[in-house]
Short mmCIF file of C-alpha atoms in Angstrom, two decimals:
data_model
loop_
_atom_site.label_atom_id
_atom_site.label_comp_id
_atom_site.label_asym_id
_atom_site.label_seq_id
_atom_site.Cartn_x
_atom_site.Cartn_y
_atom_site.Cartn_z
CA UNK A 1 -88.77 -4.81 2.48
CA UNK A 2 -88.45 -1.15 1.52
CA UNK A 3 -88.38 -0.20 5.19
CA UNK A 4 -85.60 -2.65 5.96
CA UNK A 5 -83.53 -1.55 2.97
CA UNK A 6 -83.96 2.06 3.97
CA UNK A 7 -82.87 1.26 7.55
CA UNK A 8 -79.78 -0.62 6.34
CA UNK A 9 -78.78 2.22 4.00
CA UNK A 10 -79.25 4.80 6.75
CA UNK A 11 -77.17 2.76 9.17
CA UNK A 12 -74.46 2.36 6.56
CA UNK A 13 -74.35 6.11 6.05
CA UNK A 14 -74.15 6.74 9.77
CA UNK A 15 -71.36 4.18 10.06
CA UNK A 16 -69.48 5.76 7.16
CA UNK A 17 -69.85 9.17 8.71
CA UNK A 18 -68.52 8.01 12.08
CA UNK A 19 -65.67 6.10 10.45
CA UNK A 20 -64.63 9.16 8.47
CA UNK A 21 -64.72 11.21 11.66
CA UNK A 22 -62.62 8.66 13.51
CA UNK A 23 -60.13 8.20 10.70
CA UNK A 24 -58.57 11.54 11.64
CA UNK A 25 -57.53 10.11 14.99
CA UNK A 26 -54.52 7.89 14.55
CA UNK A 27 -54.67 4.88 16.79
CA UNK A 28 -52.21 4.76 19.65
CA UNK A 29 -51.21 8.41 19.41
CA UNK A 30 -50.33 10.12 22.65
CA UNK A 31 -53.09 12.63 23.11
CA UNK A 32 -53.30 12.65 26.88
CA UNK A 33 -53.59 16.06 28.42
CA UNK A 34 -55.42 15.50 31.69
CA UNK A 35 -54.54 11.81 31.67
CA UNK A 36 -50.86 12.57 32.17
CA UNK A 37 -51.67 14.54 35.27
CA UNK A 38 -53.76 11.70 36.68
CA UNK A 39 -51.09 9.11 36.03
CA UNK A 40 -48.32 11.19 37.52
CA UNK A 41 -50.06 12.43 40.62
CA UNK A 42 -52.55 9.72 41.53
CA UNK A 43 -50.40 7.95 44.12
CA UNK A 44 -49.31 11.13 45.85
CA UNK A 45 -52.67 12.83 45.91
CA UNK A 46 -55.02 9.95 46.63
CA UNK A 47 -52.88 6.99 47.68
CA UNK A 48 -54.70 4.69 45.29
CA UNK A 49 -52.82 2.29 43.04
CA UNK A 50 -55.83 1.88 40.79
CA UNK A 51 -56.01 5.10 38.80
CA UNK A 52 -59.51 4.45 37.49
CA UNK A 53 -61.08 4.27 40.92
CA UNK A 54 -59.10 7.31 42.05
CA UNK A 55 -60.44 9.27 39.09
CA UNK A 56 -63.97 8.00 39.59
CA UNK A 57 -64.11 8.56 43.35
CA UNK A 58 -61.66 11.35 44.02
CA UNK A 59 -61.09 13.56 41.00
CA UNK A 60 -64.57 13.20 39.53
CA UNK A 61 -66.61 12.16 42.50
CA UNK A 62 -69.69 13.96 41.32
CA UNK A 63 -70.06 11.57 38.40
CA UNK A 64 -70.16 8.64 40.79
CA UNK A 65 -72.69 10.42 42.93
CA UNK A 66 -74.78 10.90 39.80
CA UNK A 67 -74.45 7.24 38.85
CA UNK A 68 -75.52 6.14 42.30
CA UNK A 69 -78.48 8.48 41.99
CA UNK A 70 -79.37 7.04 38.58
CA UNK A 71 -79.34 3.51 40.03
CA UNK A 72 -81.43 4.62 42.96
CA UNK A 73 -83.95 6.25 40.63
CA UNK A 74 -84.03 3.10 38.49
CA UNK A 75 -84.72 0.97 41.54
CA UNK A 76 -87.37 3.36 42.80
CA UNK A 77 -88.90 3.59 39.33
CA UNK A 78 -89.18 -0.18 39.00
CA UNK A 79 -90.67 -0.31 42.46
CA UNK A 80 -93.19 2.38 41.57
CA UNK A 81 -94.12 0.85 38.22
CA UNK A 82 -94.63 -2.64 39.65
CA UNK A 83 -96.29 -1.53 42.83
CA UNK A 84 -99.21 -3.72 43.90
CA UNK A 85 -100.96 -4.03 47.16
CA UNK A 86 -100.37 -7.73 47.54
CA UNK A 87 -97.46 -9.35 45.82
CA UNK A 88 -96.16 -12.86 46.05
CA UNK A 89 -93.79 -15.03 44.20
CA UNK A 90 -95.70 -17.17 41.76
CA UNK A 91 -92.90 -19.40 40.57
CA UNK A 92 -94.29 -22.80 39.82
CA UNK A 93 -91.33 -25.11 39.58
CA UNK A 94 -88.70 -25.58 42.20
CA UNK A 95 -85.16 -25.88 40.96
CA UNK A 96 -83.72 -29.36 40.84
CA UNK A 97 -81.81 -30.79 43.77
CA UNK A 98 -78.48 -30.20 42.07
CA UNK A 99 -79.33 -26.58 41.44
CA UNK A 100 -80.54 -25.96 44.98
CA UNK A 101 -77.53 -27.57 46.60
CA UNK A 102 -75.20 -25.79 44.22
CA UNK A 103 -76.81 -22.44 44.94
CA UNK A 104 -76.57 -23.07 48.67
CA UNK A 105 -72.89 -23.97 48.46
CA UNK A 106 -71.94 -21.20 46.06
CA UNK A 107 -73.77 -18.39 47.84
CA UNK A 108 -71.10 -17.57 50.46
CA UNK A 109 -68.33 -17.73 47.87
CA UNK A 110 -70.05 -15.30 45.54
CA UNK A 111 -70.83 -12.95 48.42
CA UNK A 112 -67.23 -13.13 49.61
CA UNK A 113 -65.95 -12.41 46.13
CA UNK A 114 -68.28 -9.44 45.74
CA UNK A 115 -67.11 -8.05 49.06
CA UNK A 116 -63.52 -8.64 47.99
CA UNK A 117 -64.09 -6.65 44.80
CA UNK A 118 -65.52 -3.59 46.48
CA UNK A 119 -63.16 -3.59 49.45
CA UNK A 120 -60.12 -3.78 47.15
CA UNK A 121 -61.35 -1.12 44.75
CA UNK A 122 -58.23 0.99 45.18
CA UNK A 123 -55.86 -1.92 44.50
CA UNK A 124 -57.42 -4.22 41.93
CA UNK A 125 -59.75 -3.67 38.99
CA UNK A 126 -63.35 -3.33 40.01
CA UNK A 127 -64.83 -1.17 42.67
CA UNK A 128 -68.23 -0.62 44.14
CA UNK A 129 -70.37 -1.21 41.11
CA UNK A 130 -68.99 -4.60 39.98
CA UNK A 131 -68.82 -5.78 43.58
CA UNK A 132 -72.39 -4.78 44.23
CA UNK A 133 -73.54 -6.41 41.02
CA UNK A 134 -71.78 -9.62 42.06
CA UNK A 135 -73.58 -9.62 45.39
CA UNK A 136 -76.87 -9.03 43.61
CA UNK A 137 -76.05 -12.02 41.41
CA UNK A 138 -75.85 -14.20 44.50
CA UNK A 139 -79.35 -13.12 45.50
CA UNK A 140 -80.59 -13.59 41.94
CA UNK A 141 -79.28 -17.14 42.12
CA UNK A 142 -81.27 -17.75 45.30
CA UNK A 143 -84.38 -16.35 43.63
CA UNK A 144 -83.91 -18.64 40.66
CA UNK A 145 -83.18 -21.78 42.64
CA UNK A 146 -85.84 -21.53 45.33
CA UNK A 147 -89.50 -20.83 44.74
CA UNK A 148 -90.19 -19.47 48.18
CA UNK A 149 -87.07 -17.39 48.72
CA UNK A 150 -87.57 -13.75 49.54
CA UNK A 151 -85.18 -11.11 50.81
CA UNK A 152 -85.66 -9.51 54.19
CA UNK A 153 -87.24 -6.24 53.19
CA UNK A 154 -86.90 -4.68 56.60
CA UNK A 155 -83.12 -5.04 56.32
CA UNK A 156 -82.58 -4.39 52.64
CA UNK A 157 -84.39 -1.14 52.03
CA UNK A 158 -83.02 0.71 55.07
CA UNK A 159 -79.54 -0.58 54.27
CA UNK A 160 -79.81 0.80 50.75
CA UNK A 161 -80.80 4.22 52.03
CA UNK A 162 -78.20 4.21 54.79
CA UNK A 163 -75.41 3.31 52.38
CA UNK A 164 -76.38 6.17 50.07
CA UNK A 165 -76.61 8.52 53.02
CA UNK A 166 -73.21 7.36 54.19
CA UNK A 167 -71.69 8.29 50.84
CA UNK A 168 -73.17 11.77 50.96
CA UNK A 169 -72.13 12.11 54.60
CA UNK A 170 -68.51 11.31 53.77
CA UNK A 171 -68.68 13.96 51.08
CA UNK A 172 -70.27 16.49 53.44
CA UNK A 173 -67.58 15.89 56.08
CA UNK A 174 -65.11 16.70 53.33
CA UNK A 175 -67.06 19.88 52.65
CA UNK A 176 -66.79 20.84 56.33
CA UNK A 177 -63.08 20.06 56.60
CA UNK A 178 -61.59 20.83 53.22
CA UNK A 179 -63.98 23.33 51.72
CA UNK A 180 -65.50 21.33 48.87
CA UNK A 181 -67.75 18.36 48.49
CA UNK A 182 -66.05 14.93 48.45
CA UNK A 183 -62.75 16.34 49.74
CA UNK A 184 -60.62 13.38 50.74
CA UNK A 185 -60.22 14.26 54.42
CA UNK A 186 -58.86 10.90 55.52
CA UNK A 187 -55.94 11.19 53.13
CA UNK A 188 -55.36 14.93 52.83
CA UNK A 189 -56.06 16.14 56.34
CA UNK A 190 -55.43 13.17 58.56
CA UNK A 191 -52.64 11.78 56.45
CA UNK A 192 -53.84 8.31 57.32
CA UNK A 193 -52.22 5.52 55.34
CA UNK A 194 -49.46 7.58 53.78
CA UNK A 195 -46.86 4.99 54.74
CA UNK A 196 -48.42 1.98 53.05
CA UNK A 197 -49.51 2.81 49.53
CA UNK A 198 -50.53 -0.37 47.79
CA UNK A 199 -51.76 -2.04 50.97
CA UNK A 200 -55.33 -2.52 52.09
CA UNK A 201 -55.34 0.39 54.55
CA UNK A 202 -54.44 3.17 52.19
CA UNK A 203 -56.02 5.46 49.64
CA UNK A 204 -57.97 7.65 52.01
CA UNK A 205 -61.72 7.33 51.68
CA UNK A 206 -61.84 5.24 48.49
CA UNK A 207 -62.33 1.91 50.33
CA UNK A 208 -64.89 3.49 52.63
CA UNK A 209 -66.89 4.97 49.77
CA UNK A 210 -66.63 1.83 47.70
CA UNK A 211 -67.85 -0.32 50.55
CA UNK A 212 -70.86 1.95 50.87
CA UNK A 213 -71.45 1.97 47.11
CA UNK A 214 -71.05 -1.80 46.97
CA UNK A 215 -73.69 -2.31 49.65
CA UNK A 216 -75.96 0.18 47.94
CA UNK A 217 -75.64 -1.30 44.47
CA UNK A 218 -76.00 -4.84 45.79
CA UNK A 219 -79.17 -4.13 47.71
CA UNK A 220 -80.56 -1.98 44.92
CA UNK A 221 -80.17 -4.54 42.13
CA UNK A 222 -81.50 -7.23 44.45
CA UNK A 223 -84.52 -5.03 45.09
CA UNK A 224 -85.08 -4.65 41.35
CA UNK A 225 -84.91 -8.43 40.93
CA UNK A 226 -87.28 -8.86 43.84
CA UNK A 227 -89.77 -6.47 42.29
CA UNK A 228 -89.59 -8.13 38.92
CA UNK A 229 -90.07 -11.74 39.93
CA UNK A 230 -93.22 -11.03 41.90
CA UNK A 231 -96.74 -10.96 40.63
CA UNK A 232 -99.95 -9.64 42.00
CA UNK A 233 -102.14 -12.07 43.84
CA UNK A 234 -105.86 -11.55 44.04
CA UNK A 235 -107.45 -12.15 47.39
CA UNK B 1 -37.53 -24.28 33.42
CA UNK B 2 -39.61 -27.37 34.09
CA UNK B 3 -42.57 -25.26 35.22
CA UNK B 4 -42.48 -23.45 31.92
CA UNK B 5 -42.72 -26.70 29.98
CA UNK B 6 -45.53 -28.01 32.17
CA UNK B 7 -47.45 -24.76 31.75
CA UNK B 8 -47.02 -24.74 28.00
CA UNK B 9 -48.14 -28.34 27.80
CA UNK B 10 -51.23 -27.64 29.92
CA UNK B 11 -52.20 -24.64 27.81
CA UNK B 12 -51.87 -26.59 24.57
CA UNK B 13 -53.78 -29.49 26.12
CA UNK B 14 -56.60 -27.15 27.11
CA UNK B 15 -56.66 -25.45 23.73
CA UNK B 16 -56.98 -28.81 21.97
CA UNK B 17 -59.91 -29.66 24.19
CA UNK B 18 -61.48 -26.31 23.37
CA UNK B 19 -61.13 -27.12 19.69
CA UNK B 20 -62.66 -30.56 20.21
CA UNK B 21 -65.60 -29.13 22.08
CA UNK B 22 -66.22 -26.60 19.31
CA UNK B 23 -66.10 -29.42 16.77
CA UNK B 24 -68.56 -31.31 18.92
CA UNK B 25 -70.94 -28.37 18.82
CA UNK B 26 -71.00 -28.58 15.04
CA UNK B 27 -70.93 -32.36 14.68
CA UNK B 28 -73.43 -33.55 17.26
CA UNK B 29 -77.03 -34.21 16.21
CA UNK B 30 -79.20 -32.85 19.05
CA UNK B 31 -79.15 -30.48 22.02
CA UNK B 32 -78.26 -33.10 24.59
CA UNK B 33 -75.30 -34.49 22.72
CA UNK B 34 -74.09 -31.01 21.96
CA UNK B 35 -74.31 -30.04 25.61
CA UNK B 36 -72.40 -33.15 26.48
CA UNK B 37 -69.43 -32.23 24.32
CA UNK B 38 -69.64 -28.53 25.00
CA UNK B 39 -69.67 -28.69 28.78
CA UNK B 40 -67.34 -31.56 29.47
CA UNK B 41 -64.49 -30.81 27.15
CA UNK B 42 -64.81 -27.04 27.54
CA UNK B 43 -64.58 -27.39 31.33
CA UNK B 44 -61.53 -29.60 31.08
CA UNK B 45 -59.97 -27.31 28.48
CA UNK B 46 -60.56 -24.29 30.69
CA UNK B 47 -58.93 -26.03 33.62
CA UNK B 48 -55.91 -26.82 31.49
CA UNK B 49 -55.57 -23.32 30.11
CA UNK B 50 -56.20 -21.54 33.41
CA UNK B 51 -53.96 -23.65 35.64
CA UNK B 52 -51.41 -23.89 32.85
CA UNK B 53 -51.17 -20.12 32.73
CA UNK B 54 -50.52 -20.05 36.46
CA UNK B 55 -47.80 -22.68 36.20
CA UNK B 56 -46.30 -21.01 33.16
CA UNK B 57 -46.06 -17.70 35.02
CA UNK B 58 -43.79 -19.23 37.67
CA UNK B 59 -40.95 -19.35 35.20
CA UNK B 60 -41.96 -16.91 32.54
CA UNK B 61 -42.95 -13.97 34.72
CA UNK B 62 -41.10 -15.16 37.77
CA UNK B 63 -44.09 -14.80 40.05
CA UNK B 64 -45.86 -17.32 42.24
CA UNK B 65 -48.81 -14.96 42.67
CA UNK B 66 -50.57 -16.19 39.54
CA UNK B 67 -50.89 -19.81 40.60
CA UNK B 68 -53.26 -19.45 43.61
CA UNK B 69 -55.51 -17.08 41.67
CA UNK B 70 -55.72 -19.40 38.70
CA UNK B 71 -56.41 -22.35 40.96
CA UNK B 72 -59.24 -20.45 42.66
CA UNK B 73 -60.73 -19.60 39.27
CA UNK B 74 -60.34 -23.20 38.12
CA UNK B 75 -62.05 -24.60 41.20
CA UNK B 76 -64.90 -22.12 40.84
CA UNK B 77 -65.33 -23.10 37.21
CA UNK B 78 -65.15 -26.77 38.11
CA UNK B 79 -67.95 -26.32 40.64
CA UNK B 80 -70.25 -24.10 38.60
CA UNK B 81 -69.98 -25.40 35.05
CA UNK B 82 -71.63 -28.79 35.66
CA UNK B 83 -74.46 -27.14 37.59
CA UNK B 84 -75.17 -24.74 34.75
CA UNK B 85 -75.03 -27.59 32.25
CA UNK B 86 -77.43 -29.59 34.40
CA UNK B 87 -79.84 -26.67 34.63
CA UNK B 88 -79.67 -26.02 30.89
CA UNK B 89 -80.29 -29.63 29.92
CA UNK B 90 -83.12 -30.02 32.41
CA UNK B 91 -84.75 -26.86 31.12
CA UNK B 92 -84.33 -28.12 27.57
CA UNK B 93 -86.00 -31.40 28.44
CA UNK B 94 -88.82 -29.74 30.34
CA UNK B 95 -89.54 -27.39 27.46
CA UNK B 96 -90.05 -30.44 25.27
CA UNK B 97 -87.03 -30.50 23.03
CA UNK B 98 -87.01 -33.96 21.44
CA UNK B 99 -84.18 -36.44 21.71
CA UNK B 100 -82.22 -37.42 18.65
CA UNK B 101 -84.24 -39.86 16.52
CA UNK B 102 -81.54 -42.48 16.97
CA UNK B 103 -82.01 -42.50 20.73
CA UNK B 104 -82.99 -45.88 22.08
CA UNK B 105 -84.27 -45.36 25.57
CA UNK B 106 -85.79 -42.49 27.57
CA UNK B 107 -86.05 -43.67 31.13
CA UNK B 108 -86.77 -40.20 32.45
CA UNK B 109 -89.95 -39.99 30.42
CA UNK B 110 -91.02 -43.43 31.65
CA UNK B 111 -90.33 -42.40 35.23
CA UNK B 112 -92.34 -39.22 34.81
CA UNK B 113 -95.20 -41.19 33.25
CA UNK B 114 -95.16 -43.73 36.08
CA UNK B 115 -95.20 -40.96 38.65
CA UNK B 116 -98.18 -39.32 36.99
CA UNK B 117 -100.12 -42.59 36.94
CA UNK B 118 -99.41 -43.44 40.55
CA UNK B 119 -99.64 -40.23 42.47
CA UNK B 120 -101.44 -37.86 40.19
CA UNK B 121 -99.59 -35.04 41.85
CA UNK B 122 -98.05 -32.18 39.91
#
């Protein structure tokens, strides 16, 4: 009782403190300094219509590289924590017929939609991470509906690594051509897609990188799911 | 002009069904009845609101681009919502949530009992 009251009072004080700090910022005020630059120059410099993905991939590409690394470490960490010599799925009940049929029918649509999200990262909201998560959802659905389903490990784990390597390779090619890591060589040096901003083939390397990130995130989250639904089997 | 009216009507129609399904959540006695109202009328209400928005946009925004997107979303919802409701109710039954005390007949239980007596499997 005393503990709970103390926790509530502490939280109230923290909330009050944050509210008083935020009350100095008037809502809706124009305080953009860097943001103005992004909004004014994003089309010319990157070719992307979606400013968020241009900022995330082009202007602040290192953050995305860090996020991809964090996901990779999370996947590796789960794999290391749950590592057993012999693992099998020990699900006991098969999904009902409706669920299985539904999963089978919906699978290609969800995959297609995930691919759509990460391919159109420079045009529509989304990008590599939501697209990859959507693809992982499709695999999660298969895991939930079928007791014996298992991903092809020989395809998934190399694909994950290759996608991450592809991202770094694109950045390193930029380093060789333009002088710094993640330099957008397709847009800046080749000038490819300058004529059709707002179409699919534009925005330099954003679609390329987002396709790679989408594949990586999709396979990674699927791998985490795969690790978590399995249990050790004794001989 | 006419598209605008149709869209407005569809959105109001869907909103009313949303309201009804929320009322059903409060009014109904047990899980199964609540799922019945929640899934059916919420699905129908969503269809109305989503497609209605697409139709409304033809006149109001002057764009035909909304309609195919909304129809795709509506079809996806139409396909997935019943499956999720089915899975939820089945899981509820399997985890032993009792039927409302006013329920008269439980054929599924009888079928399960008969299966256990005959085969002895599972």
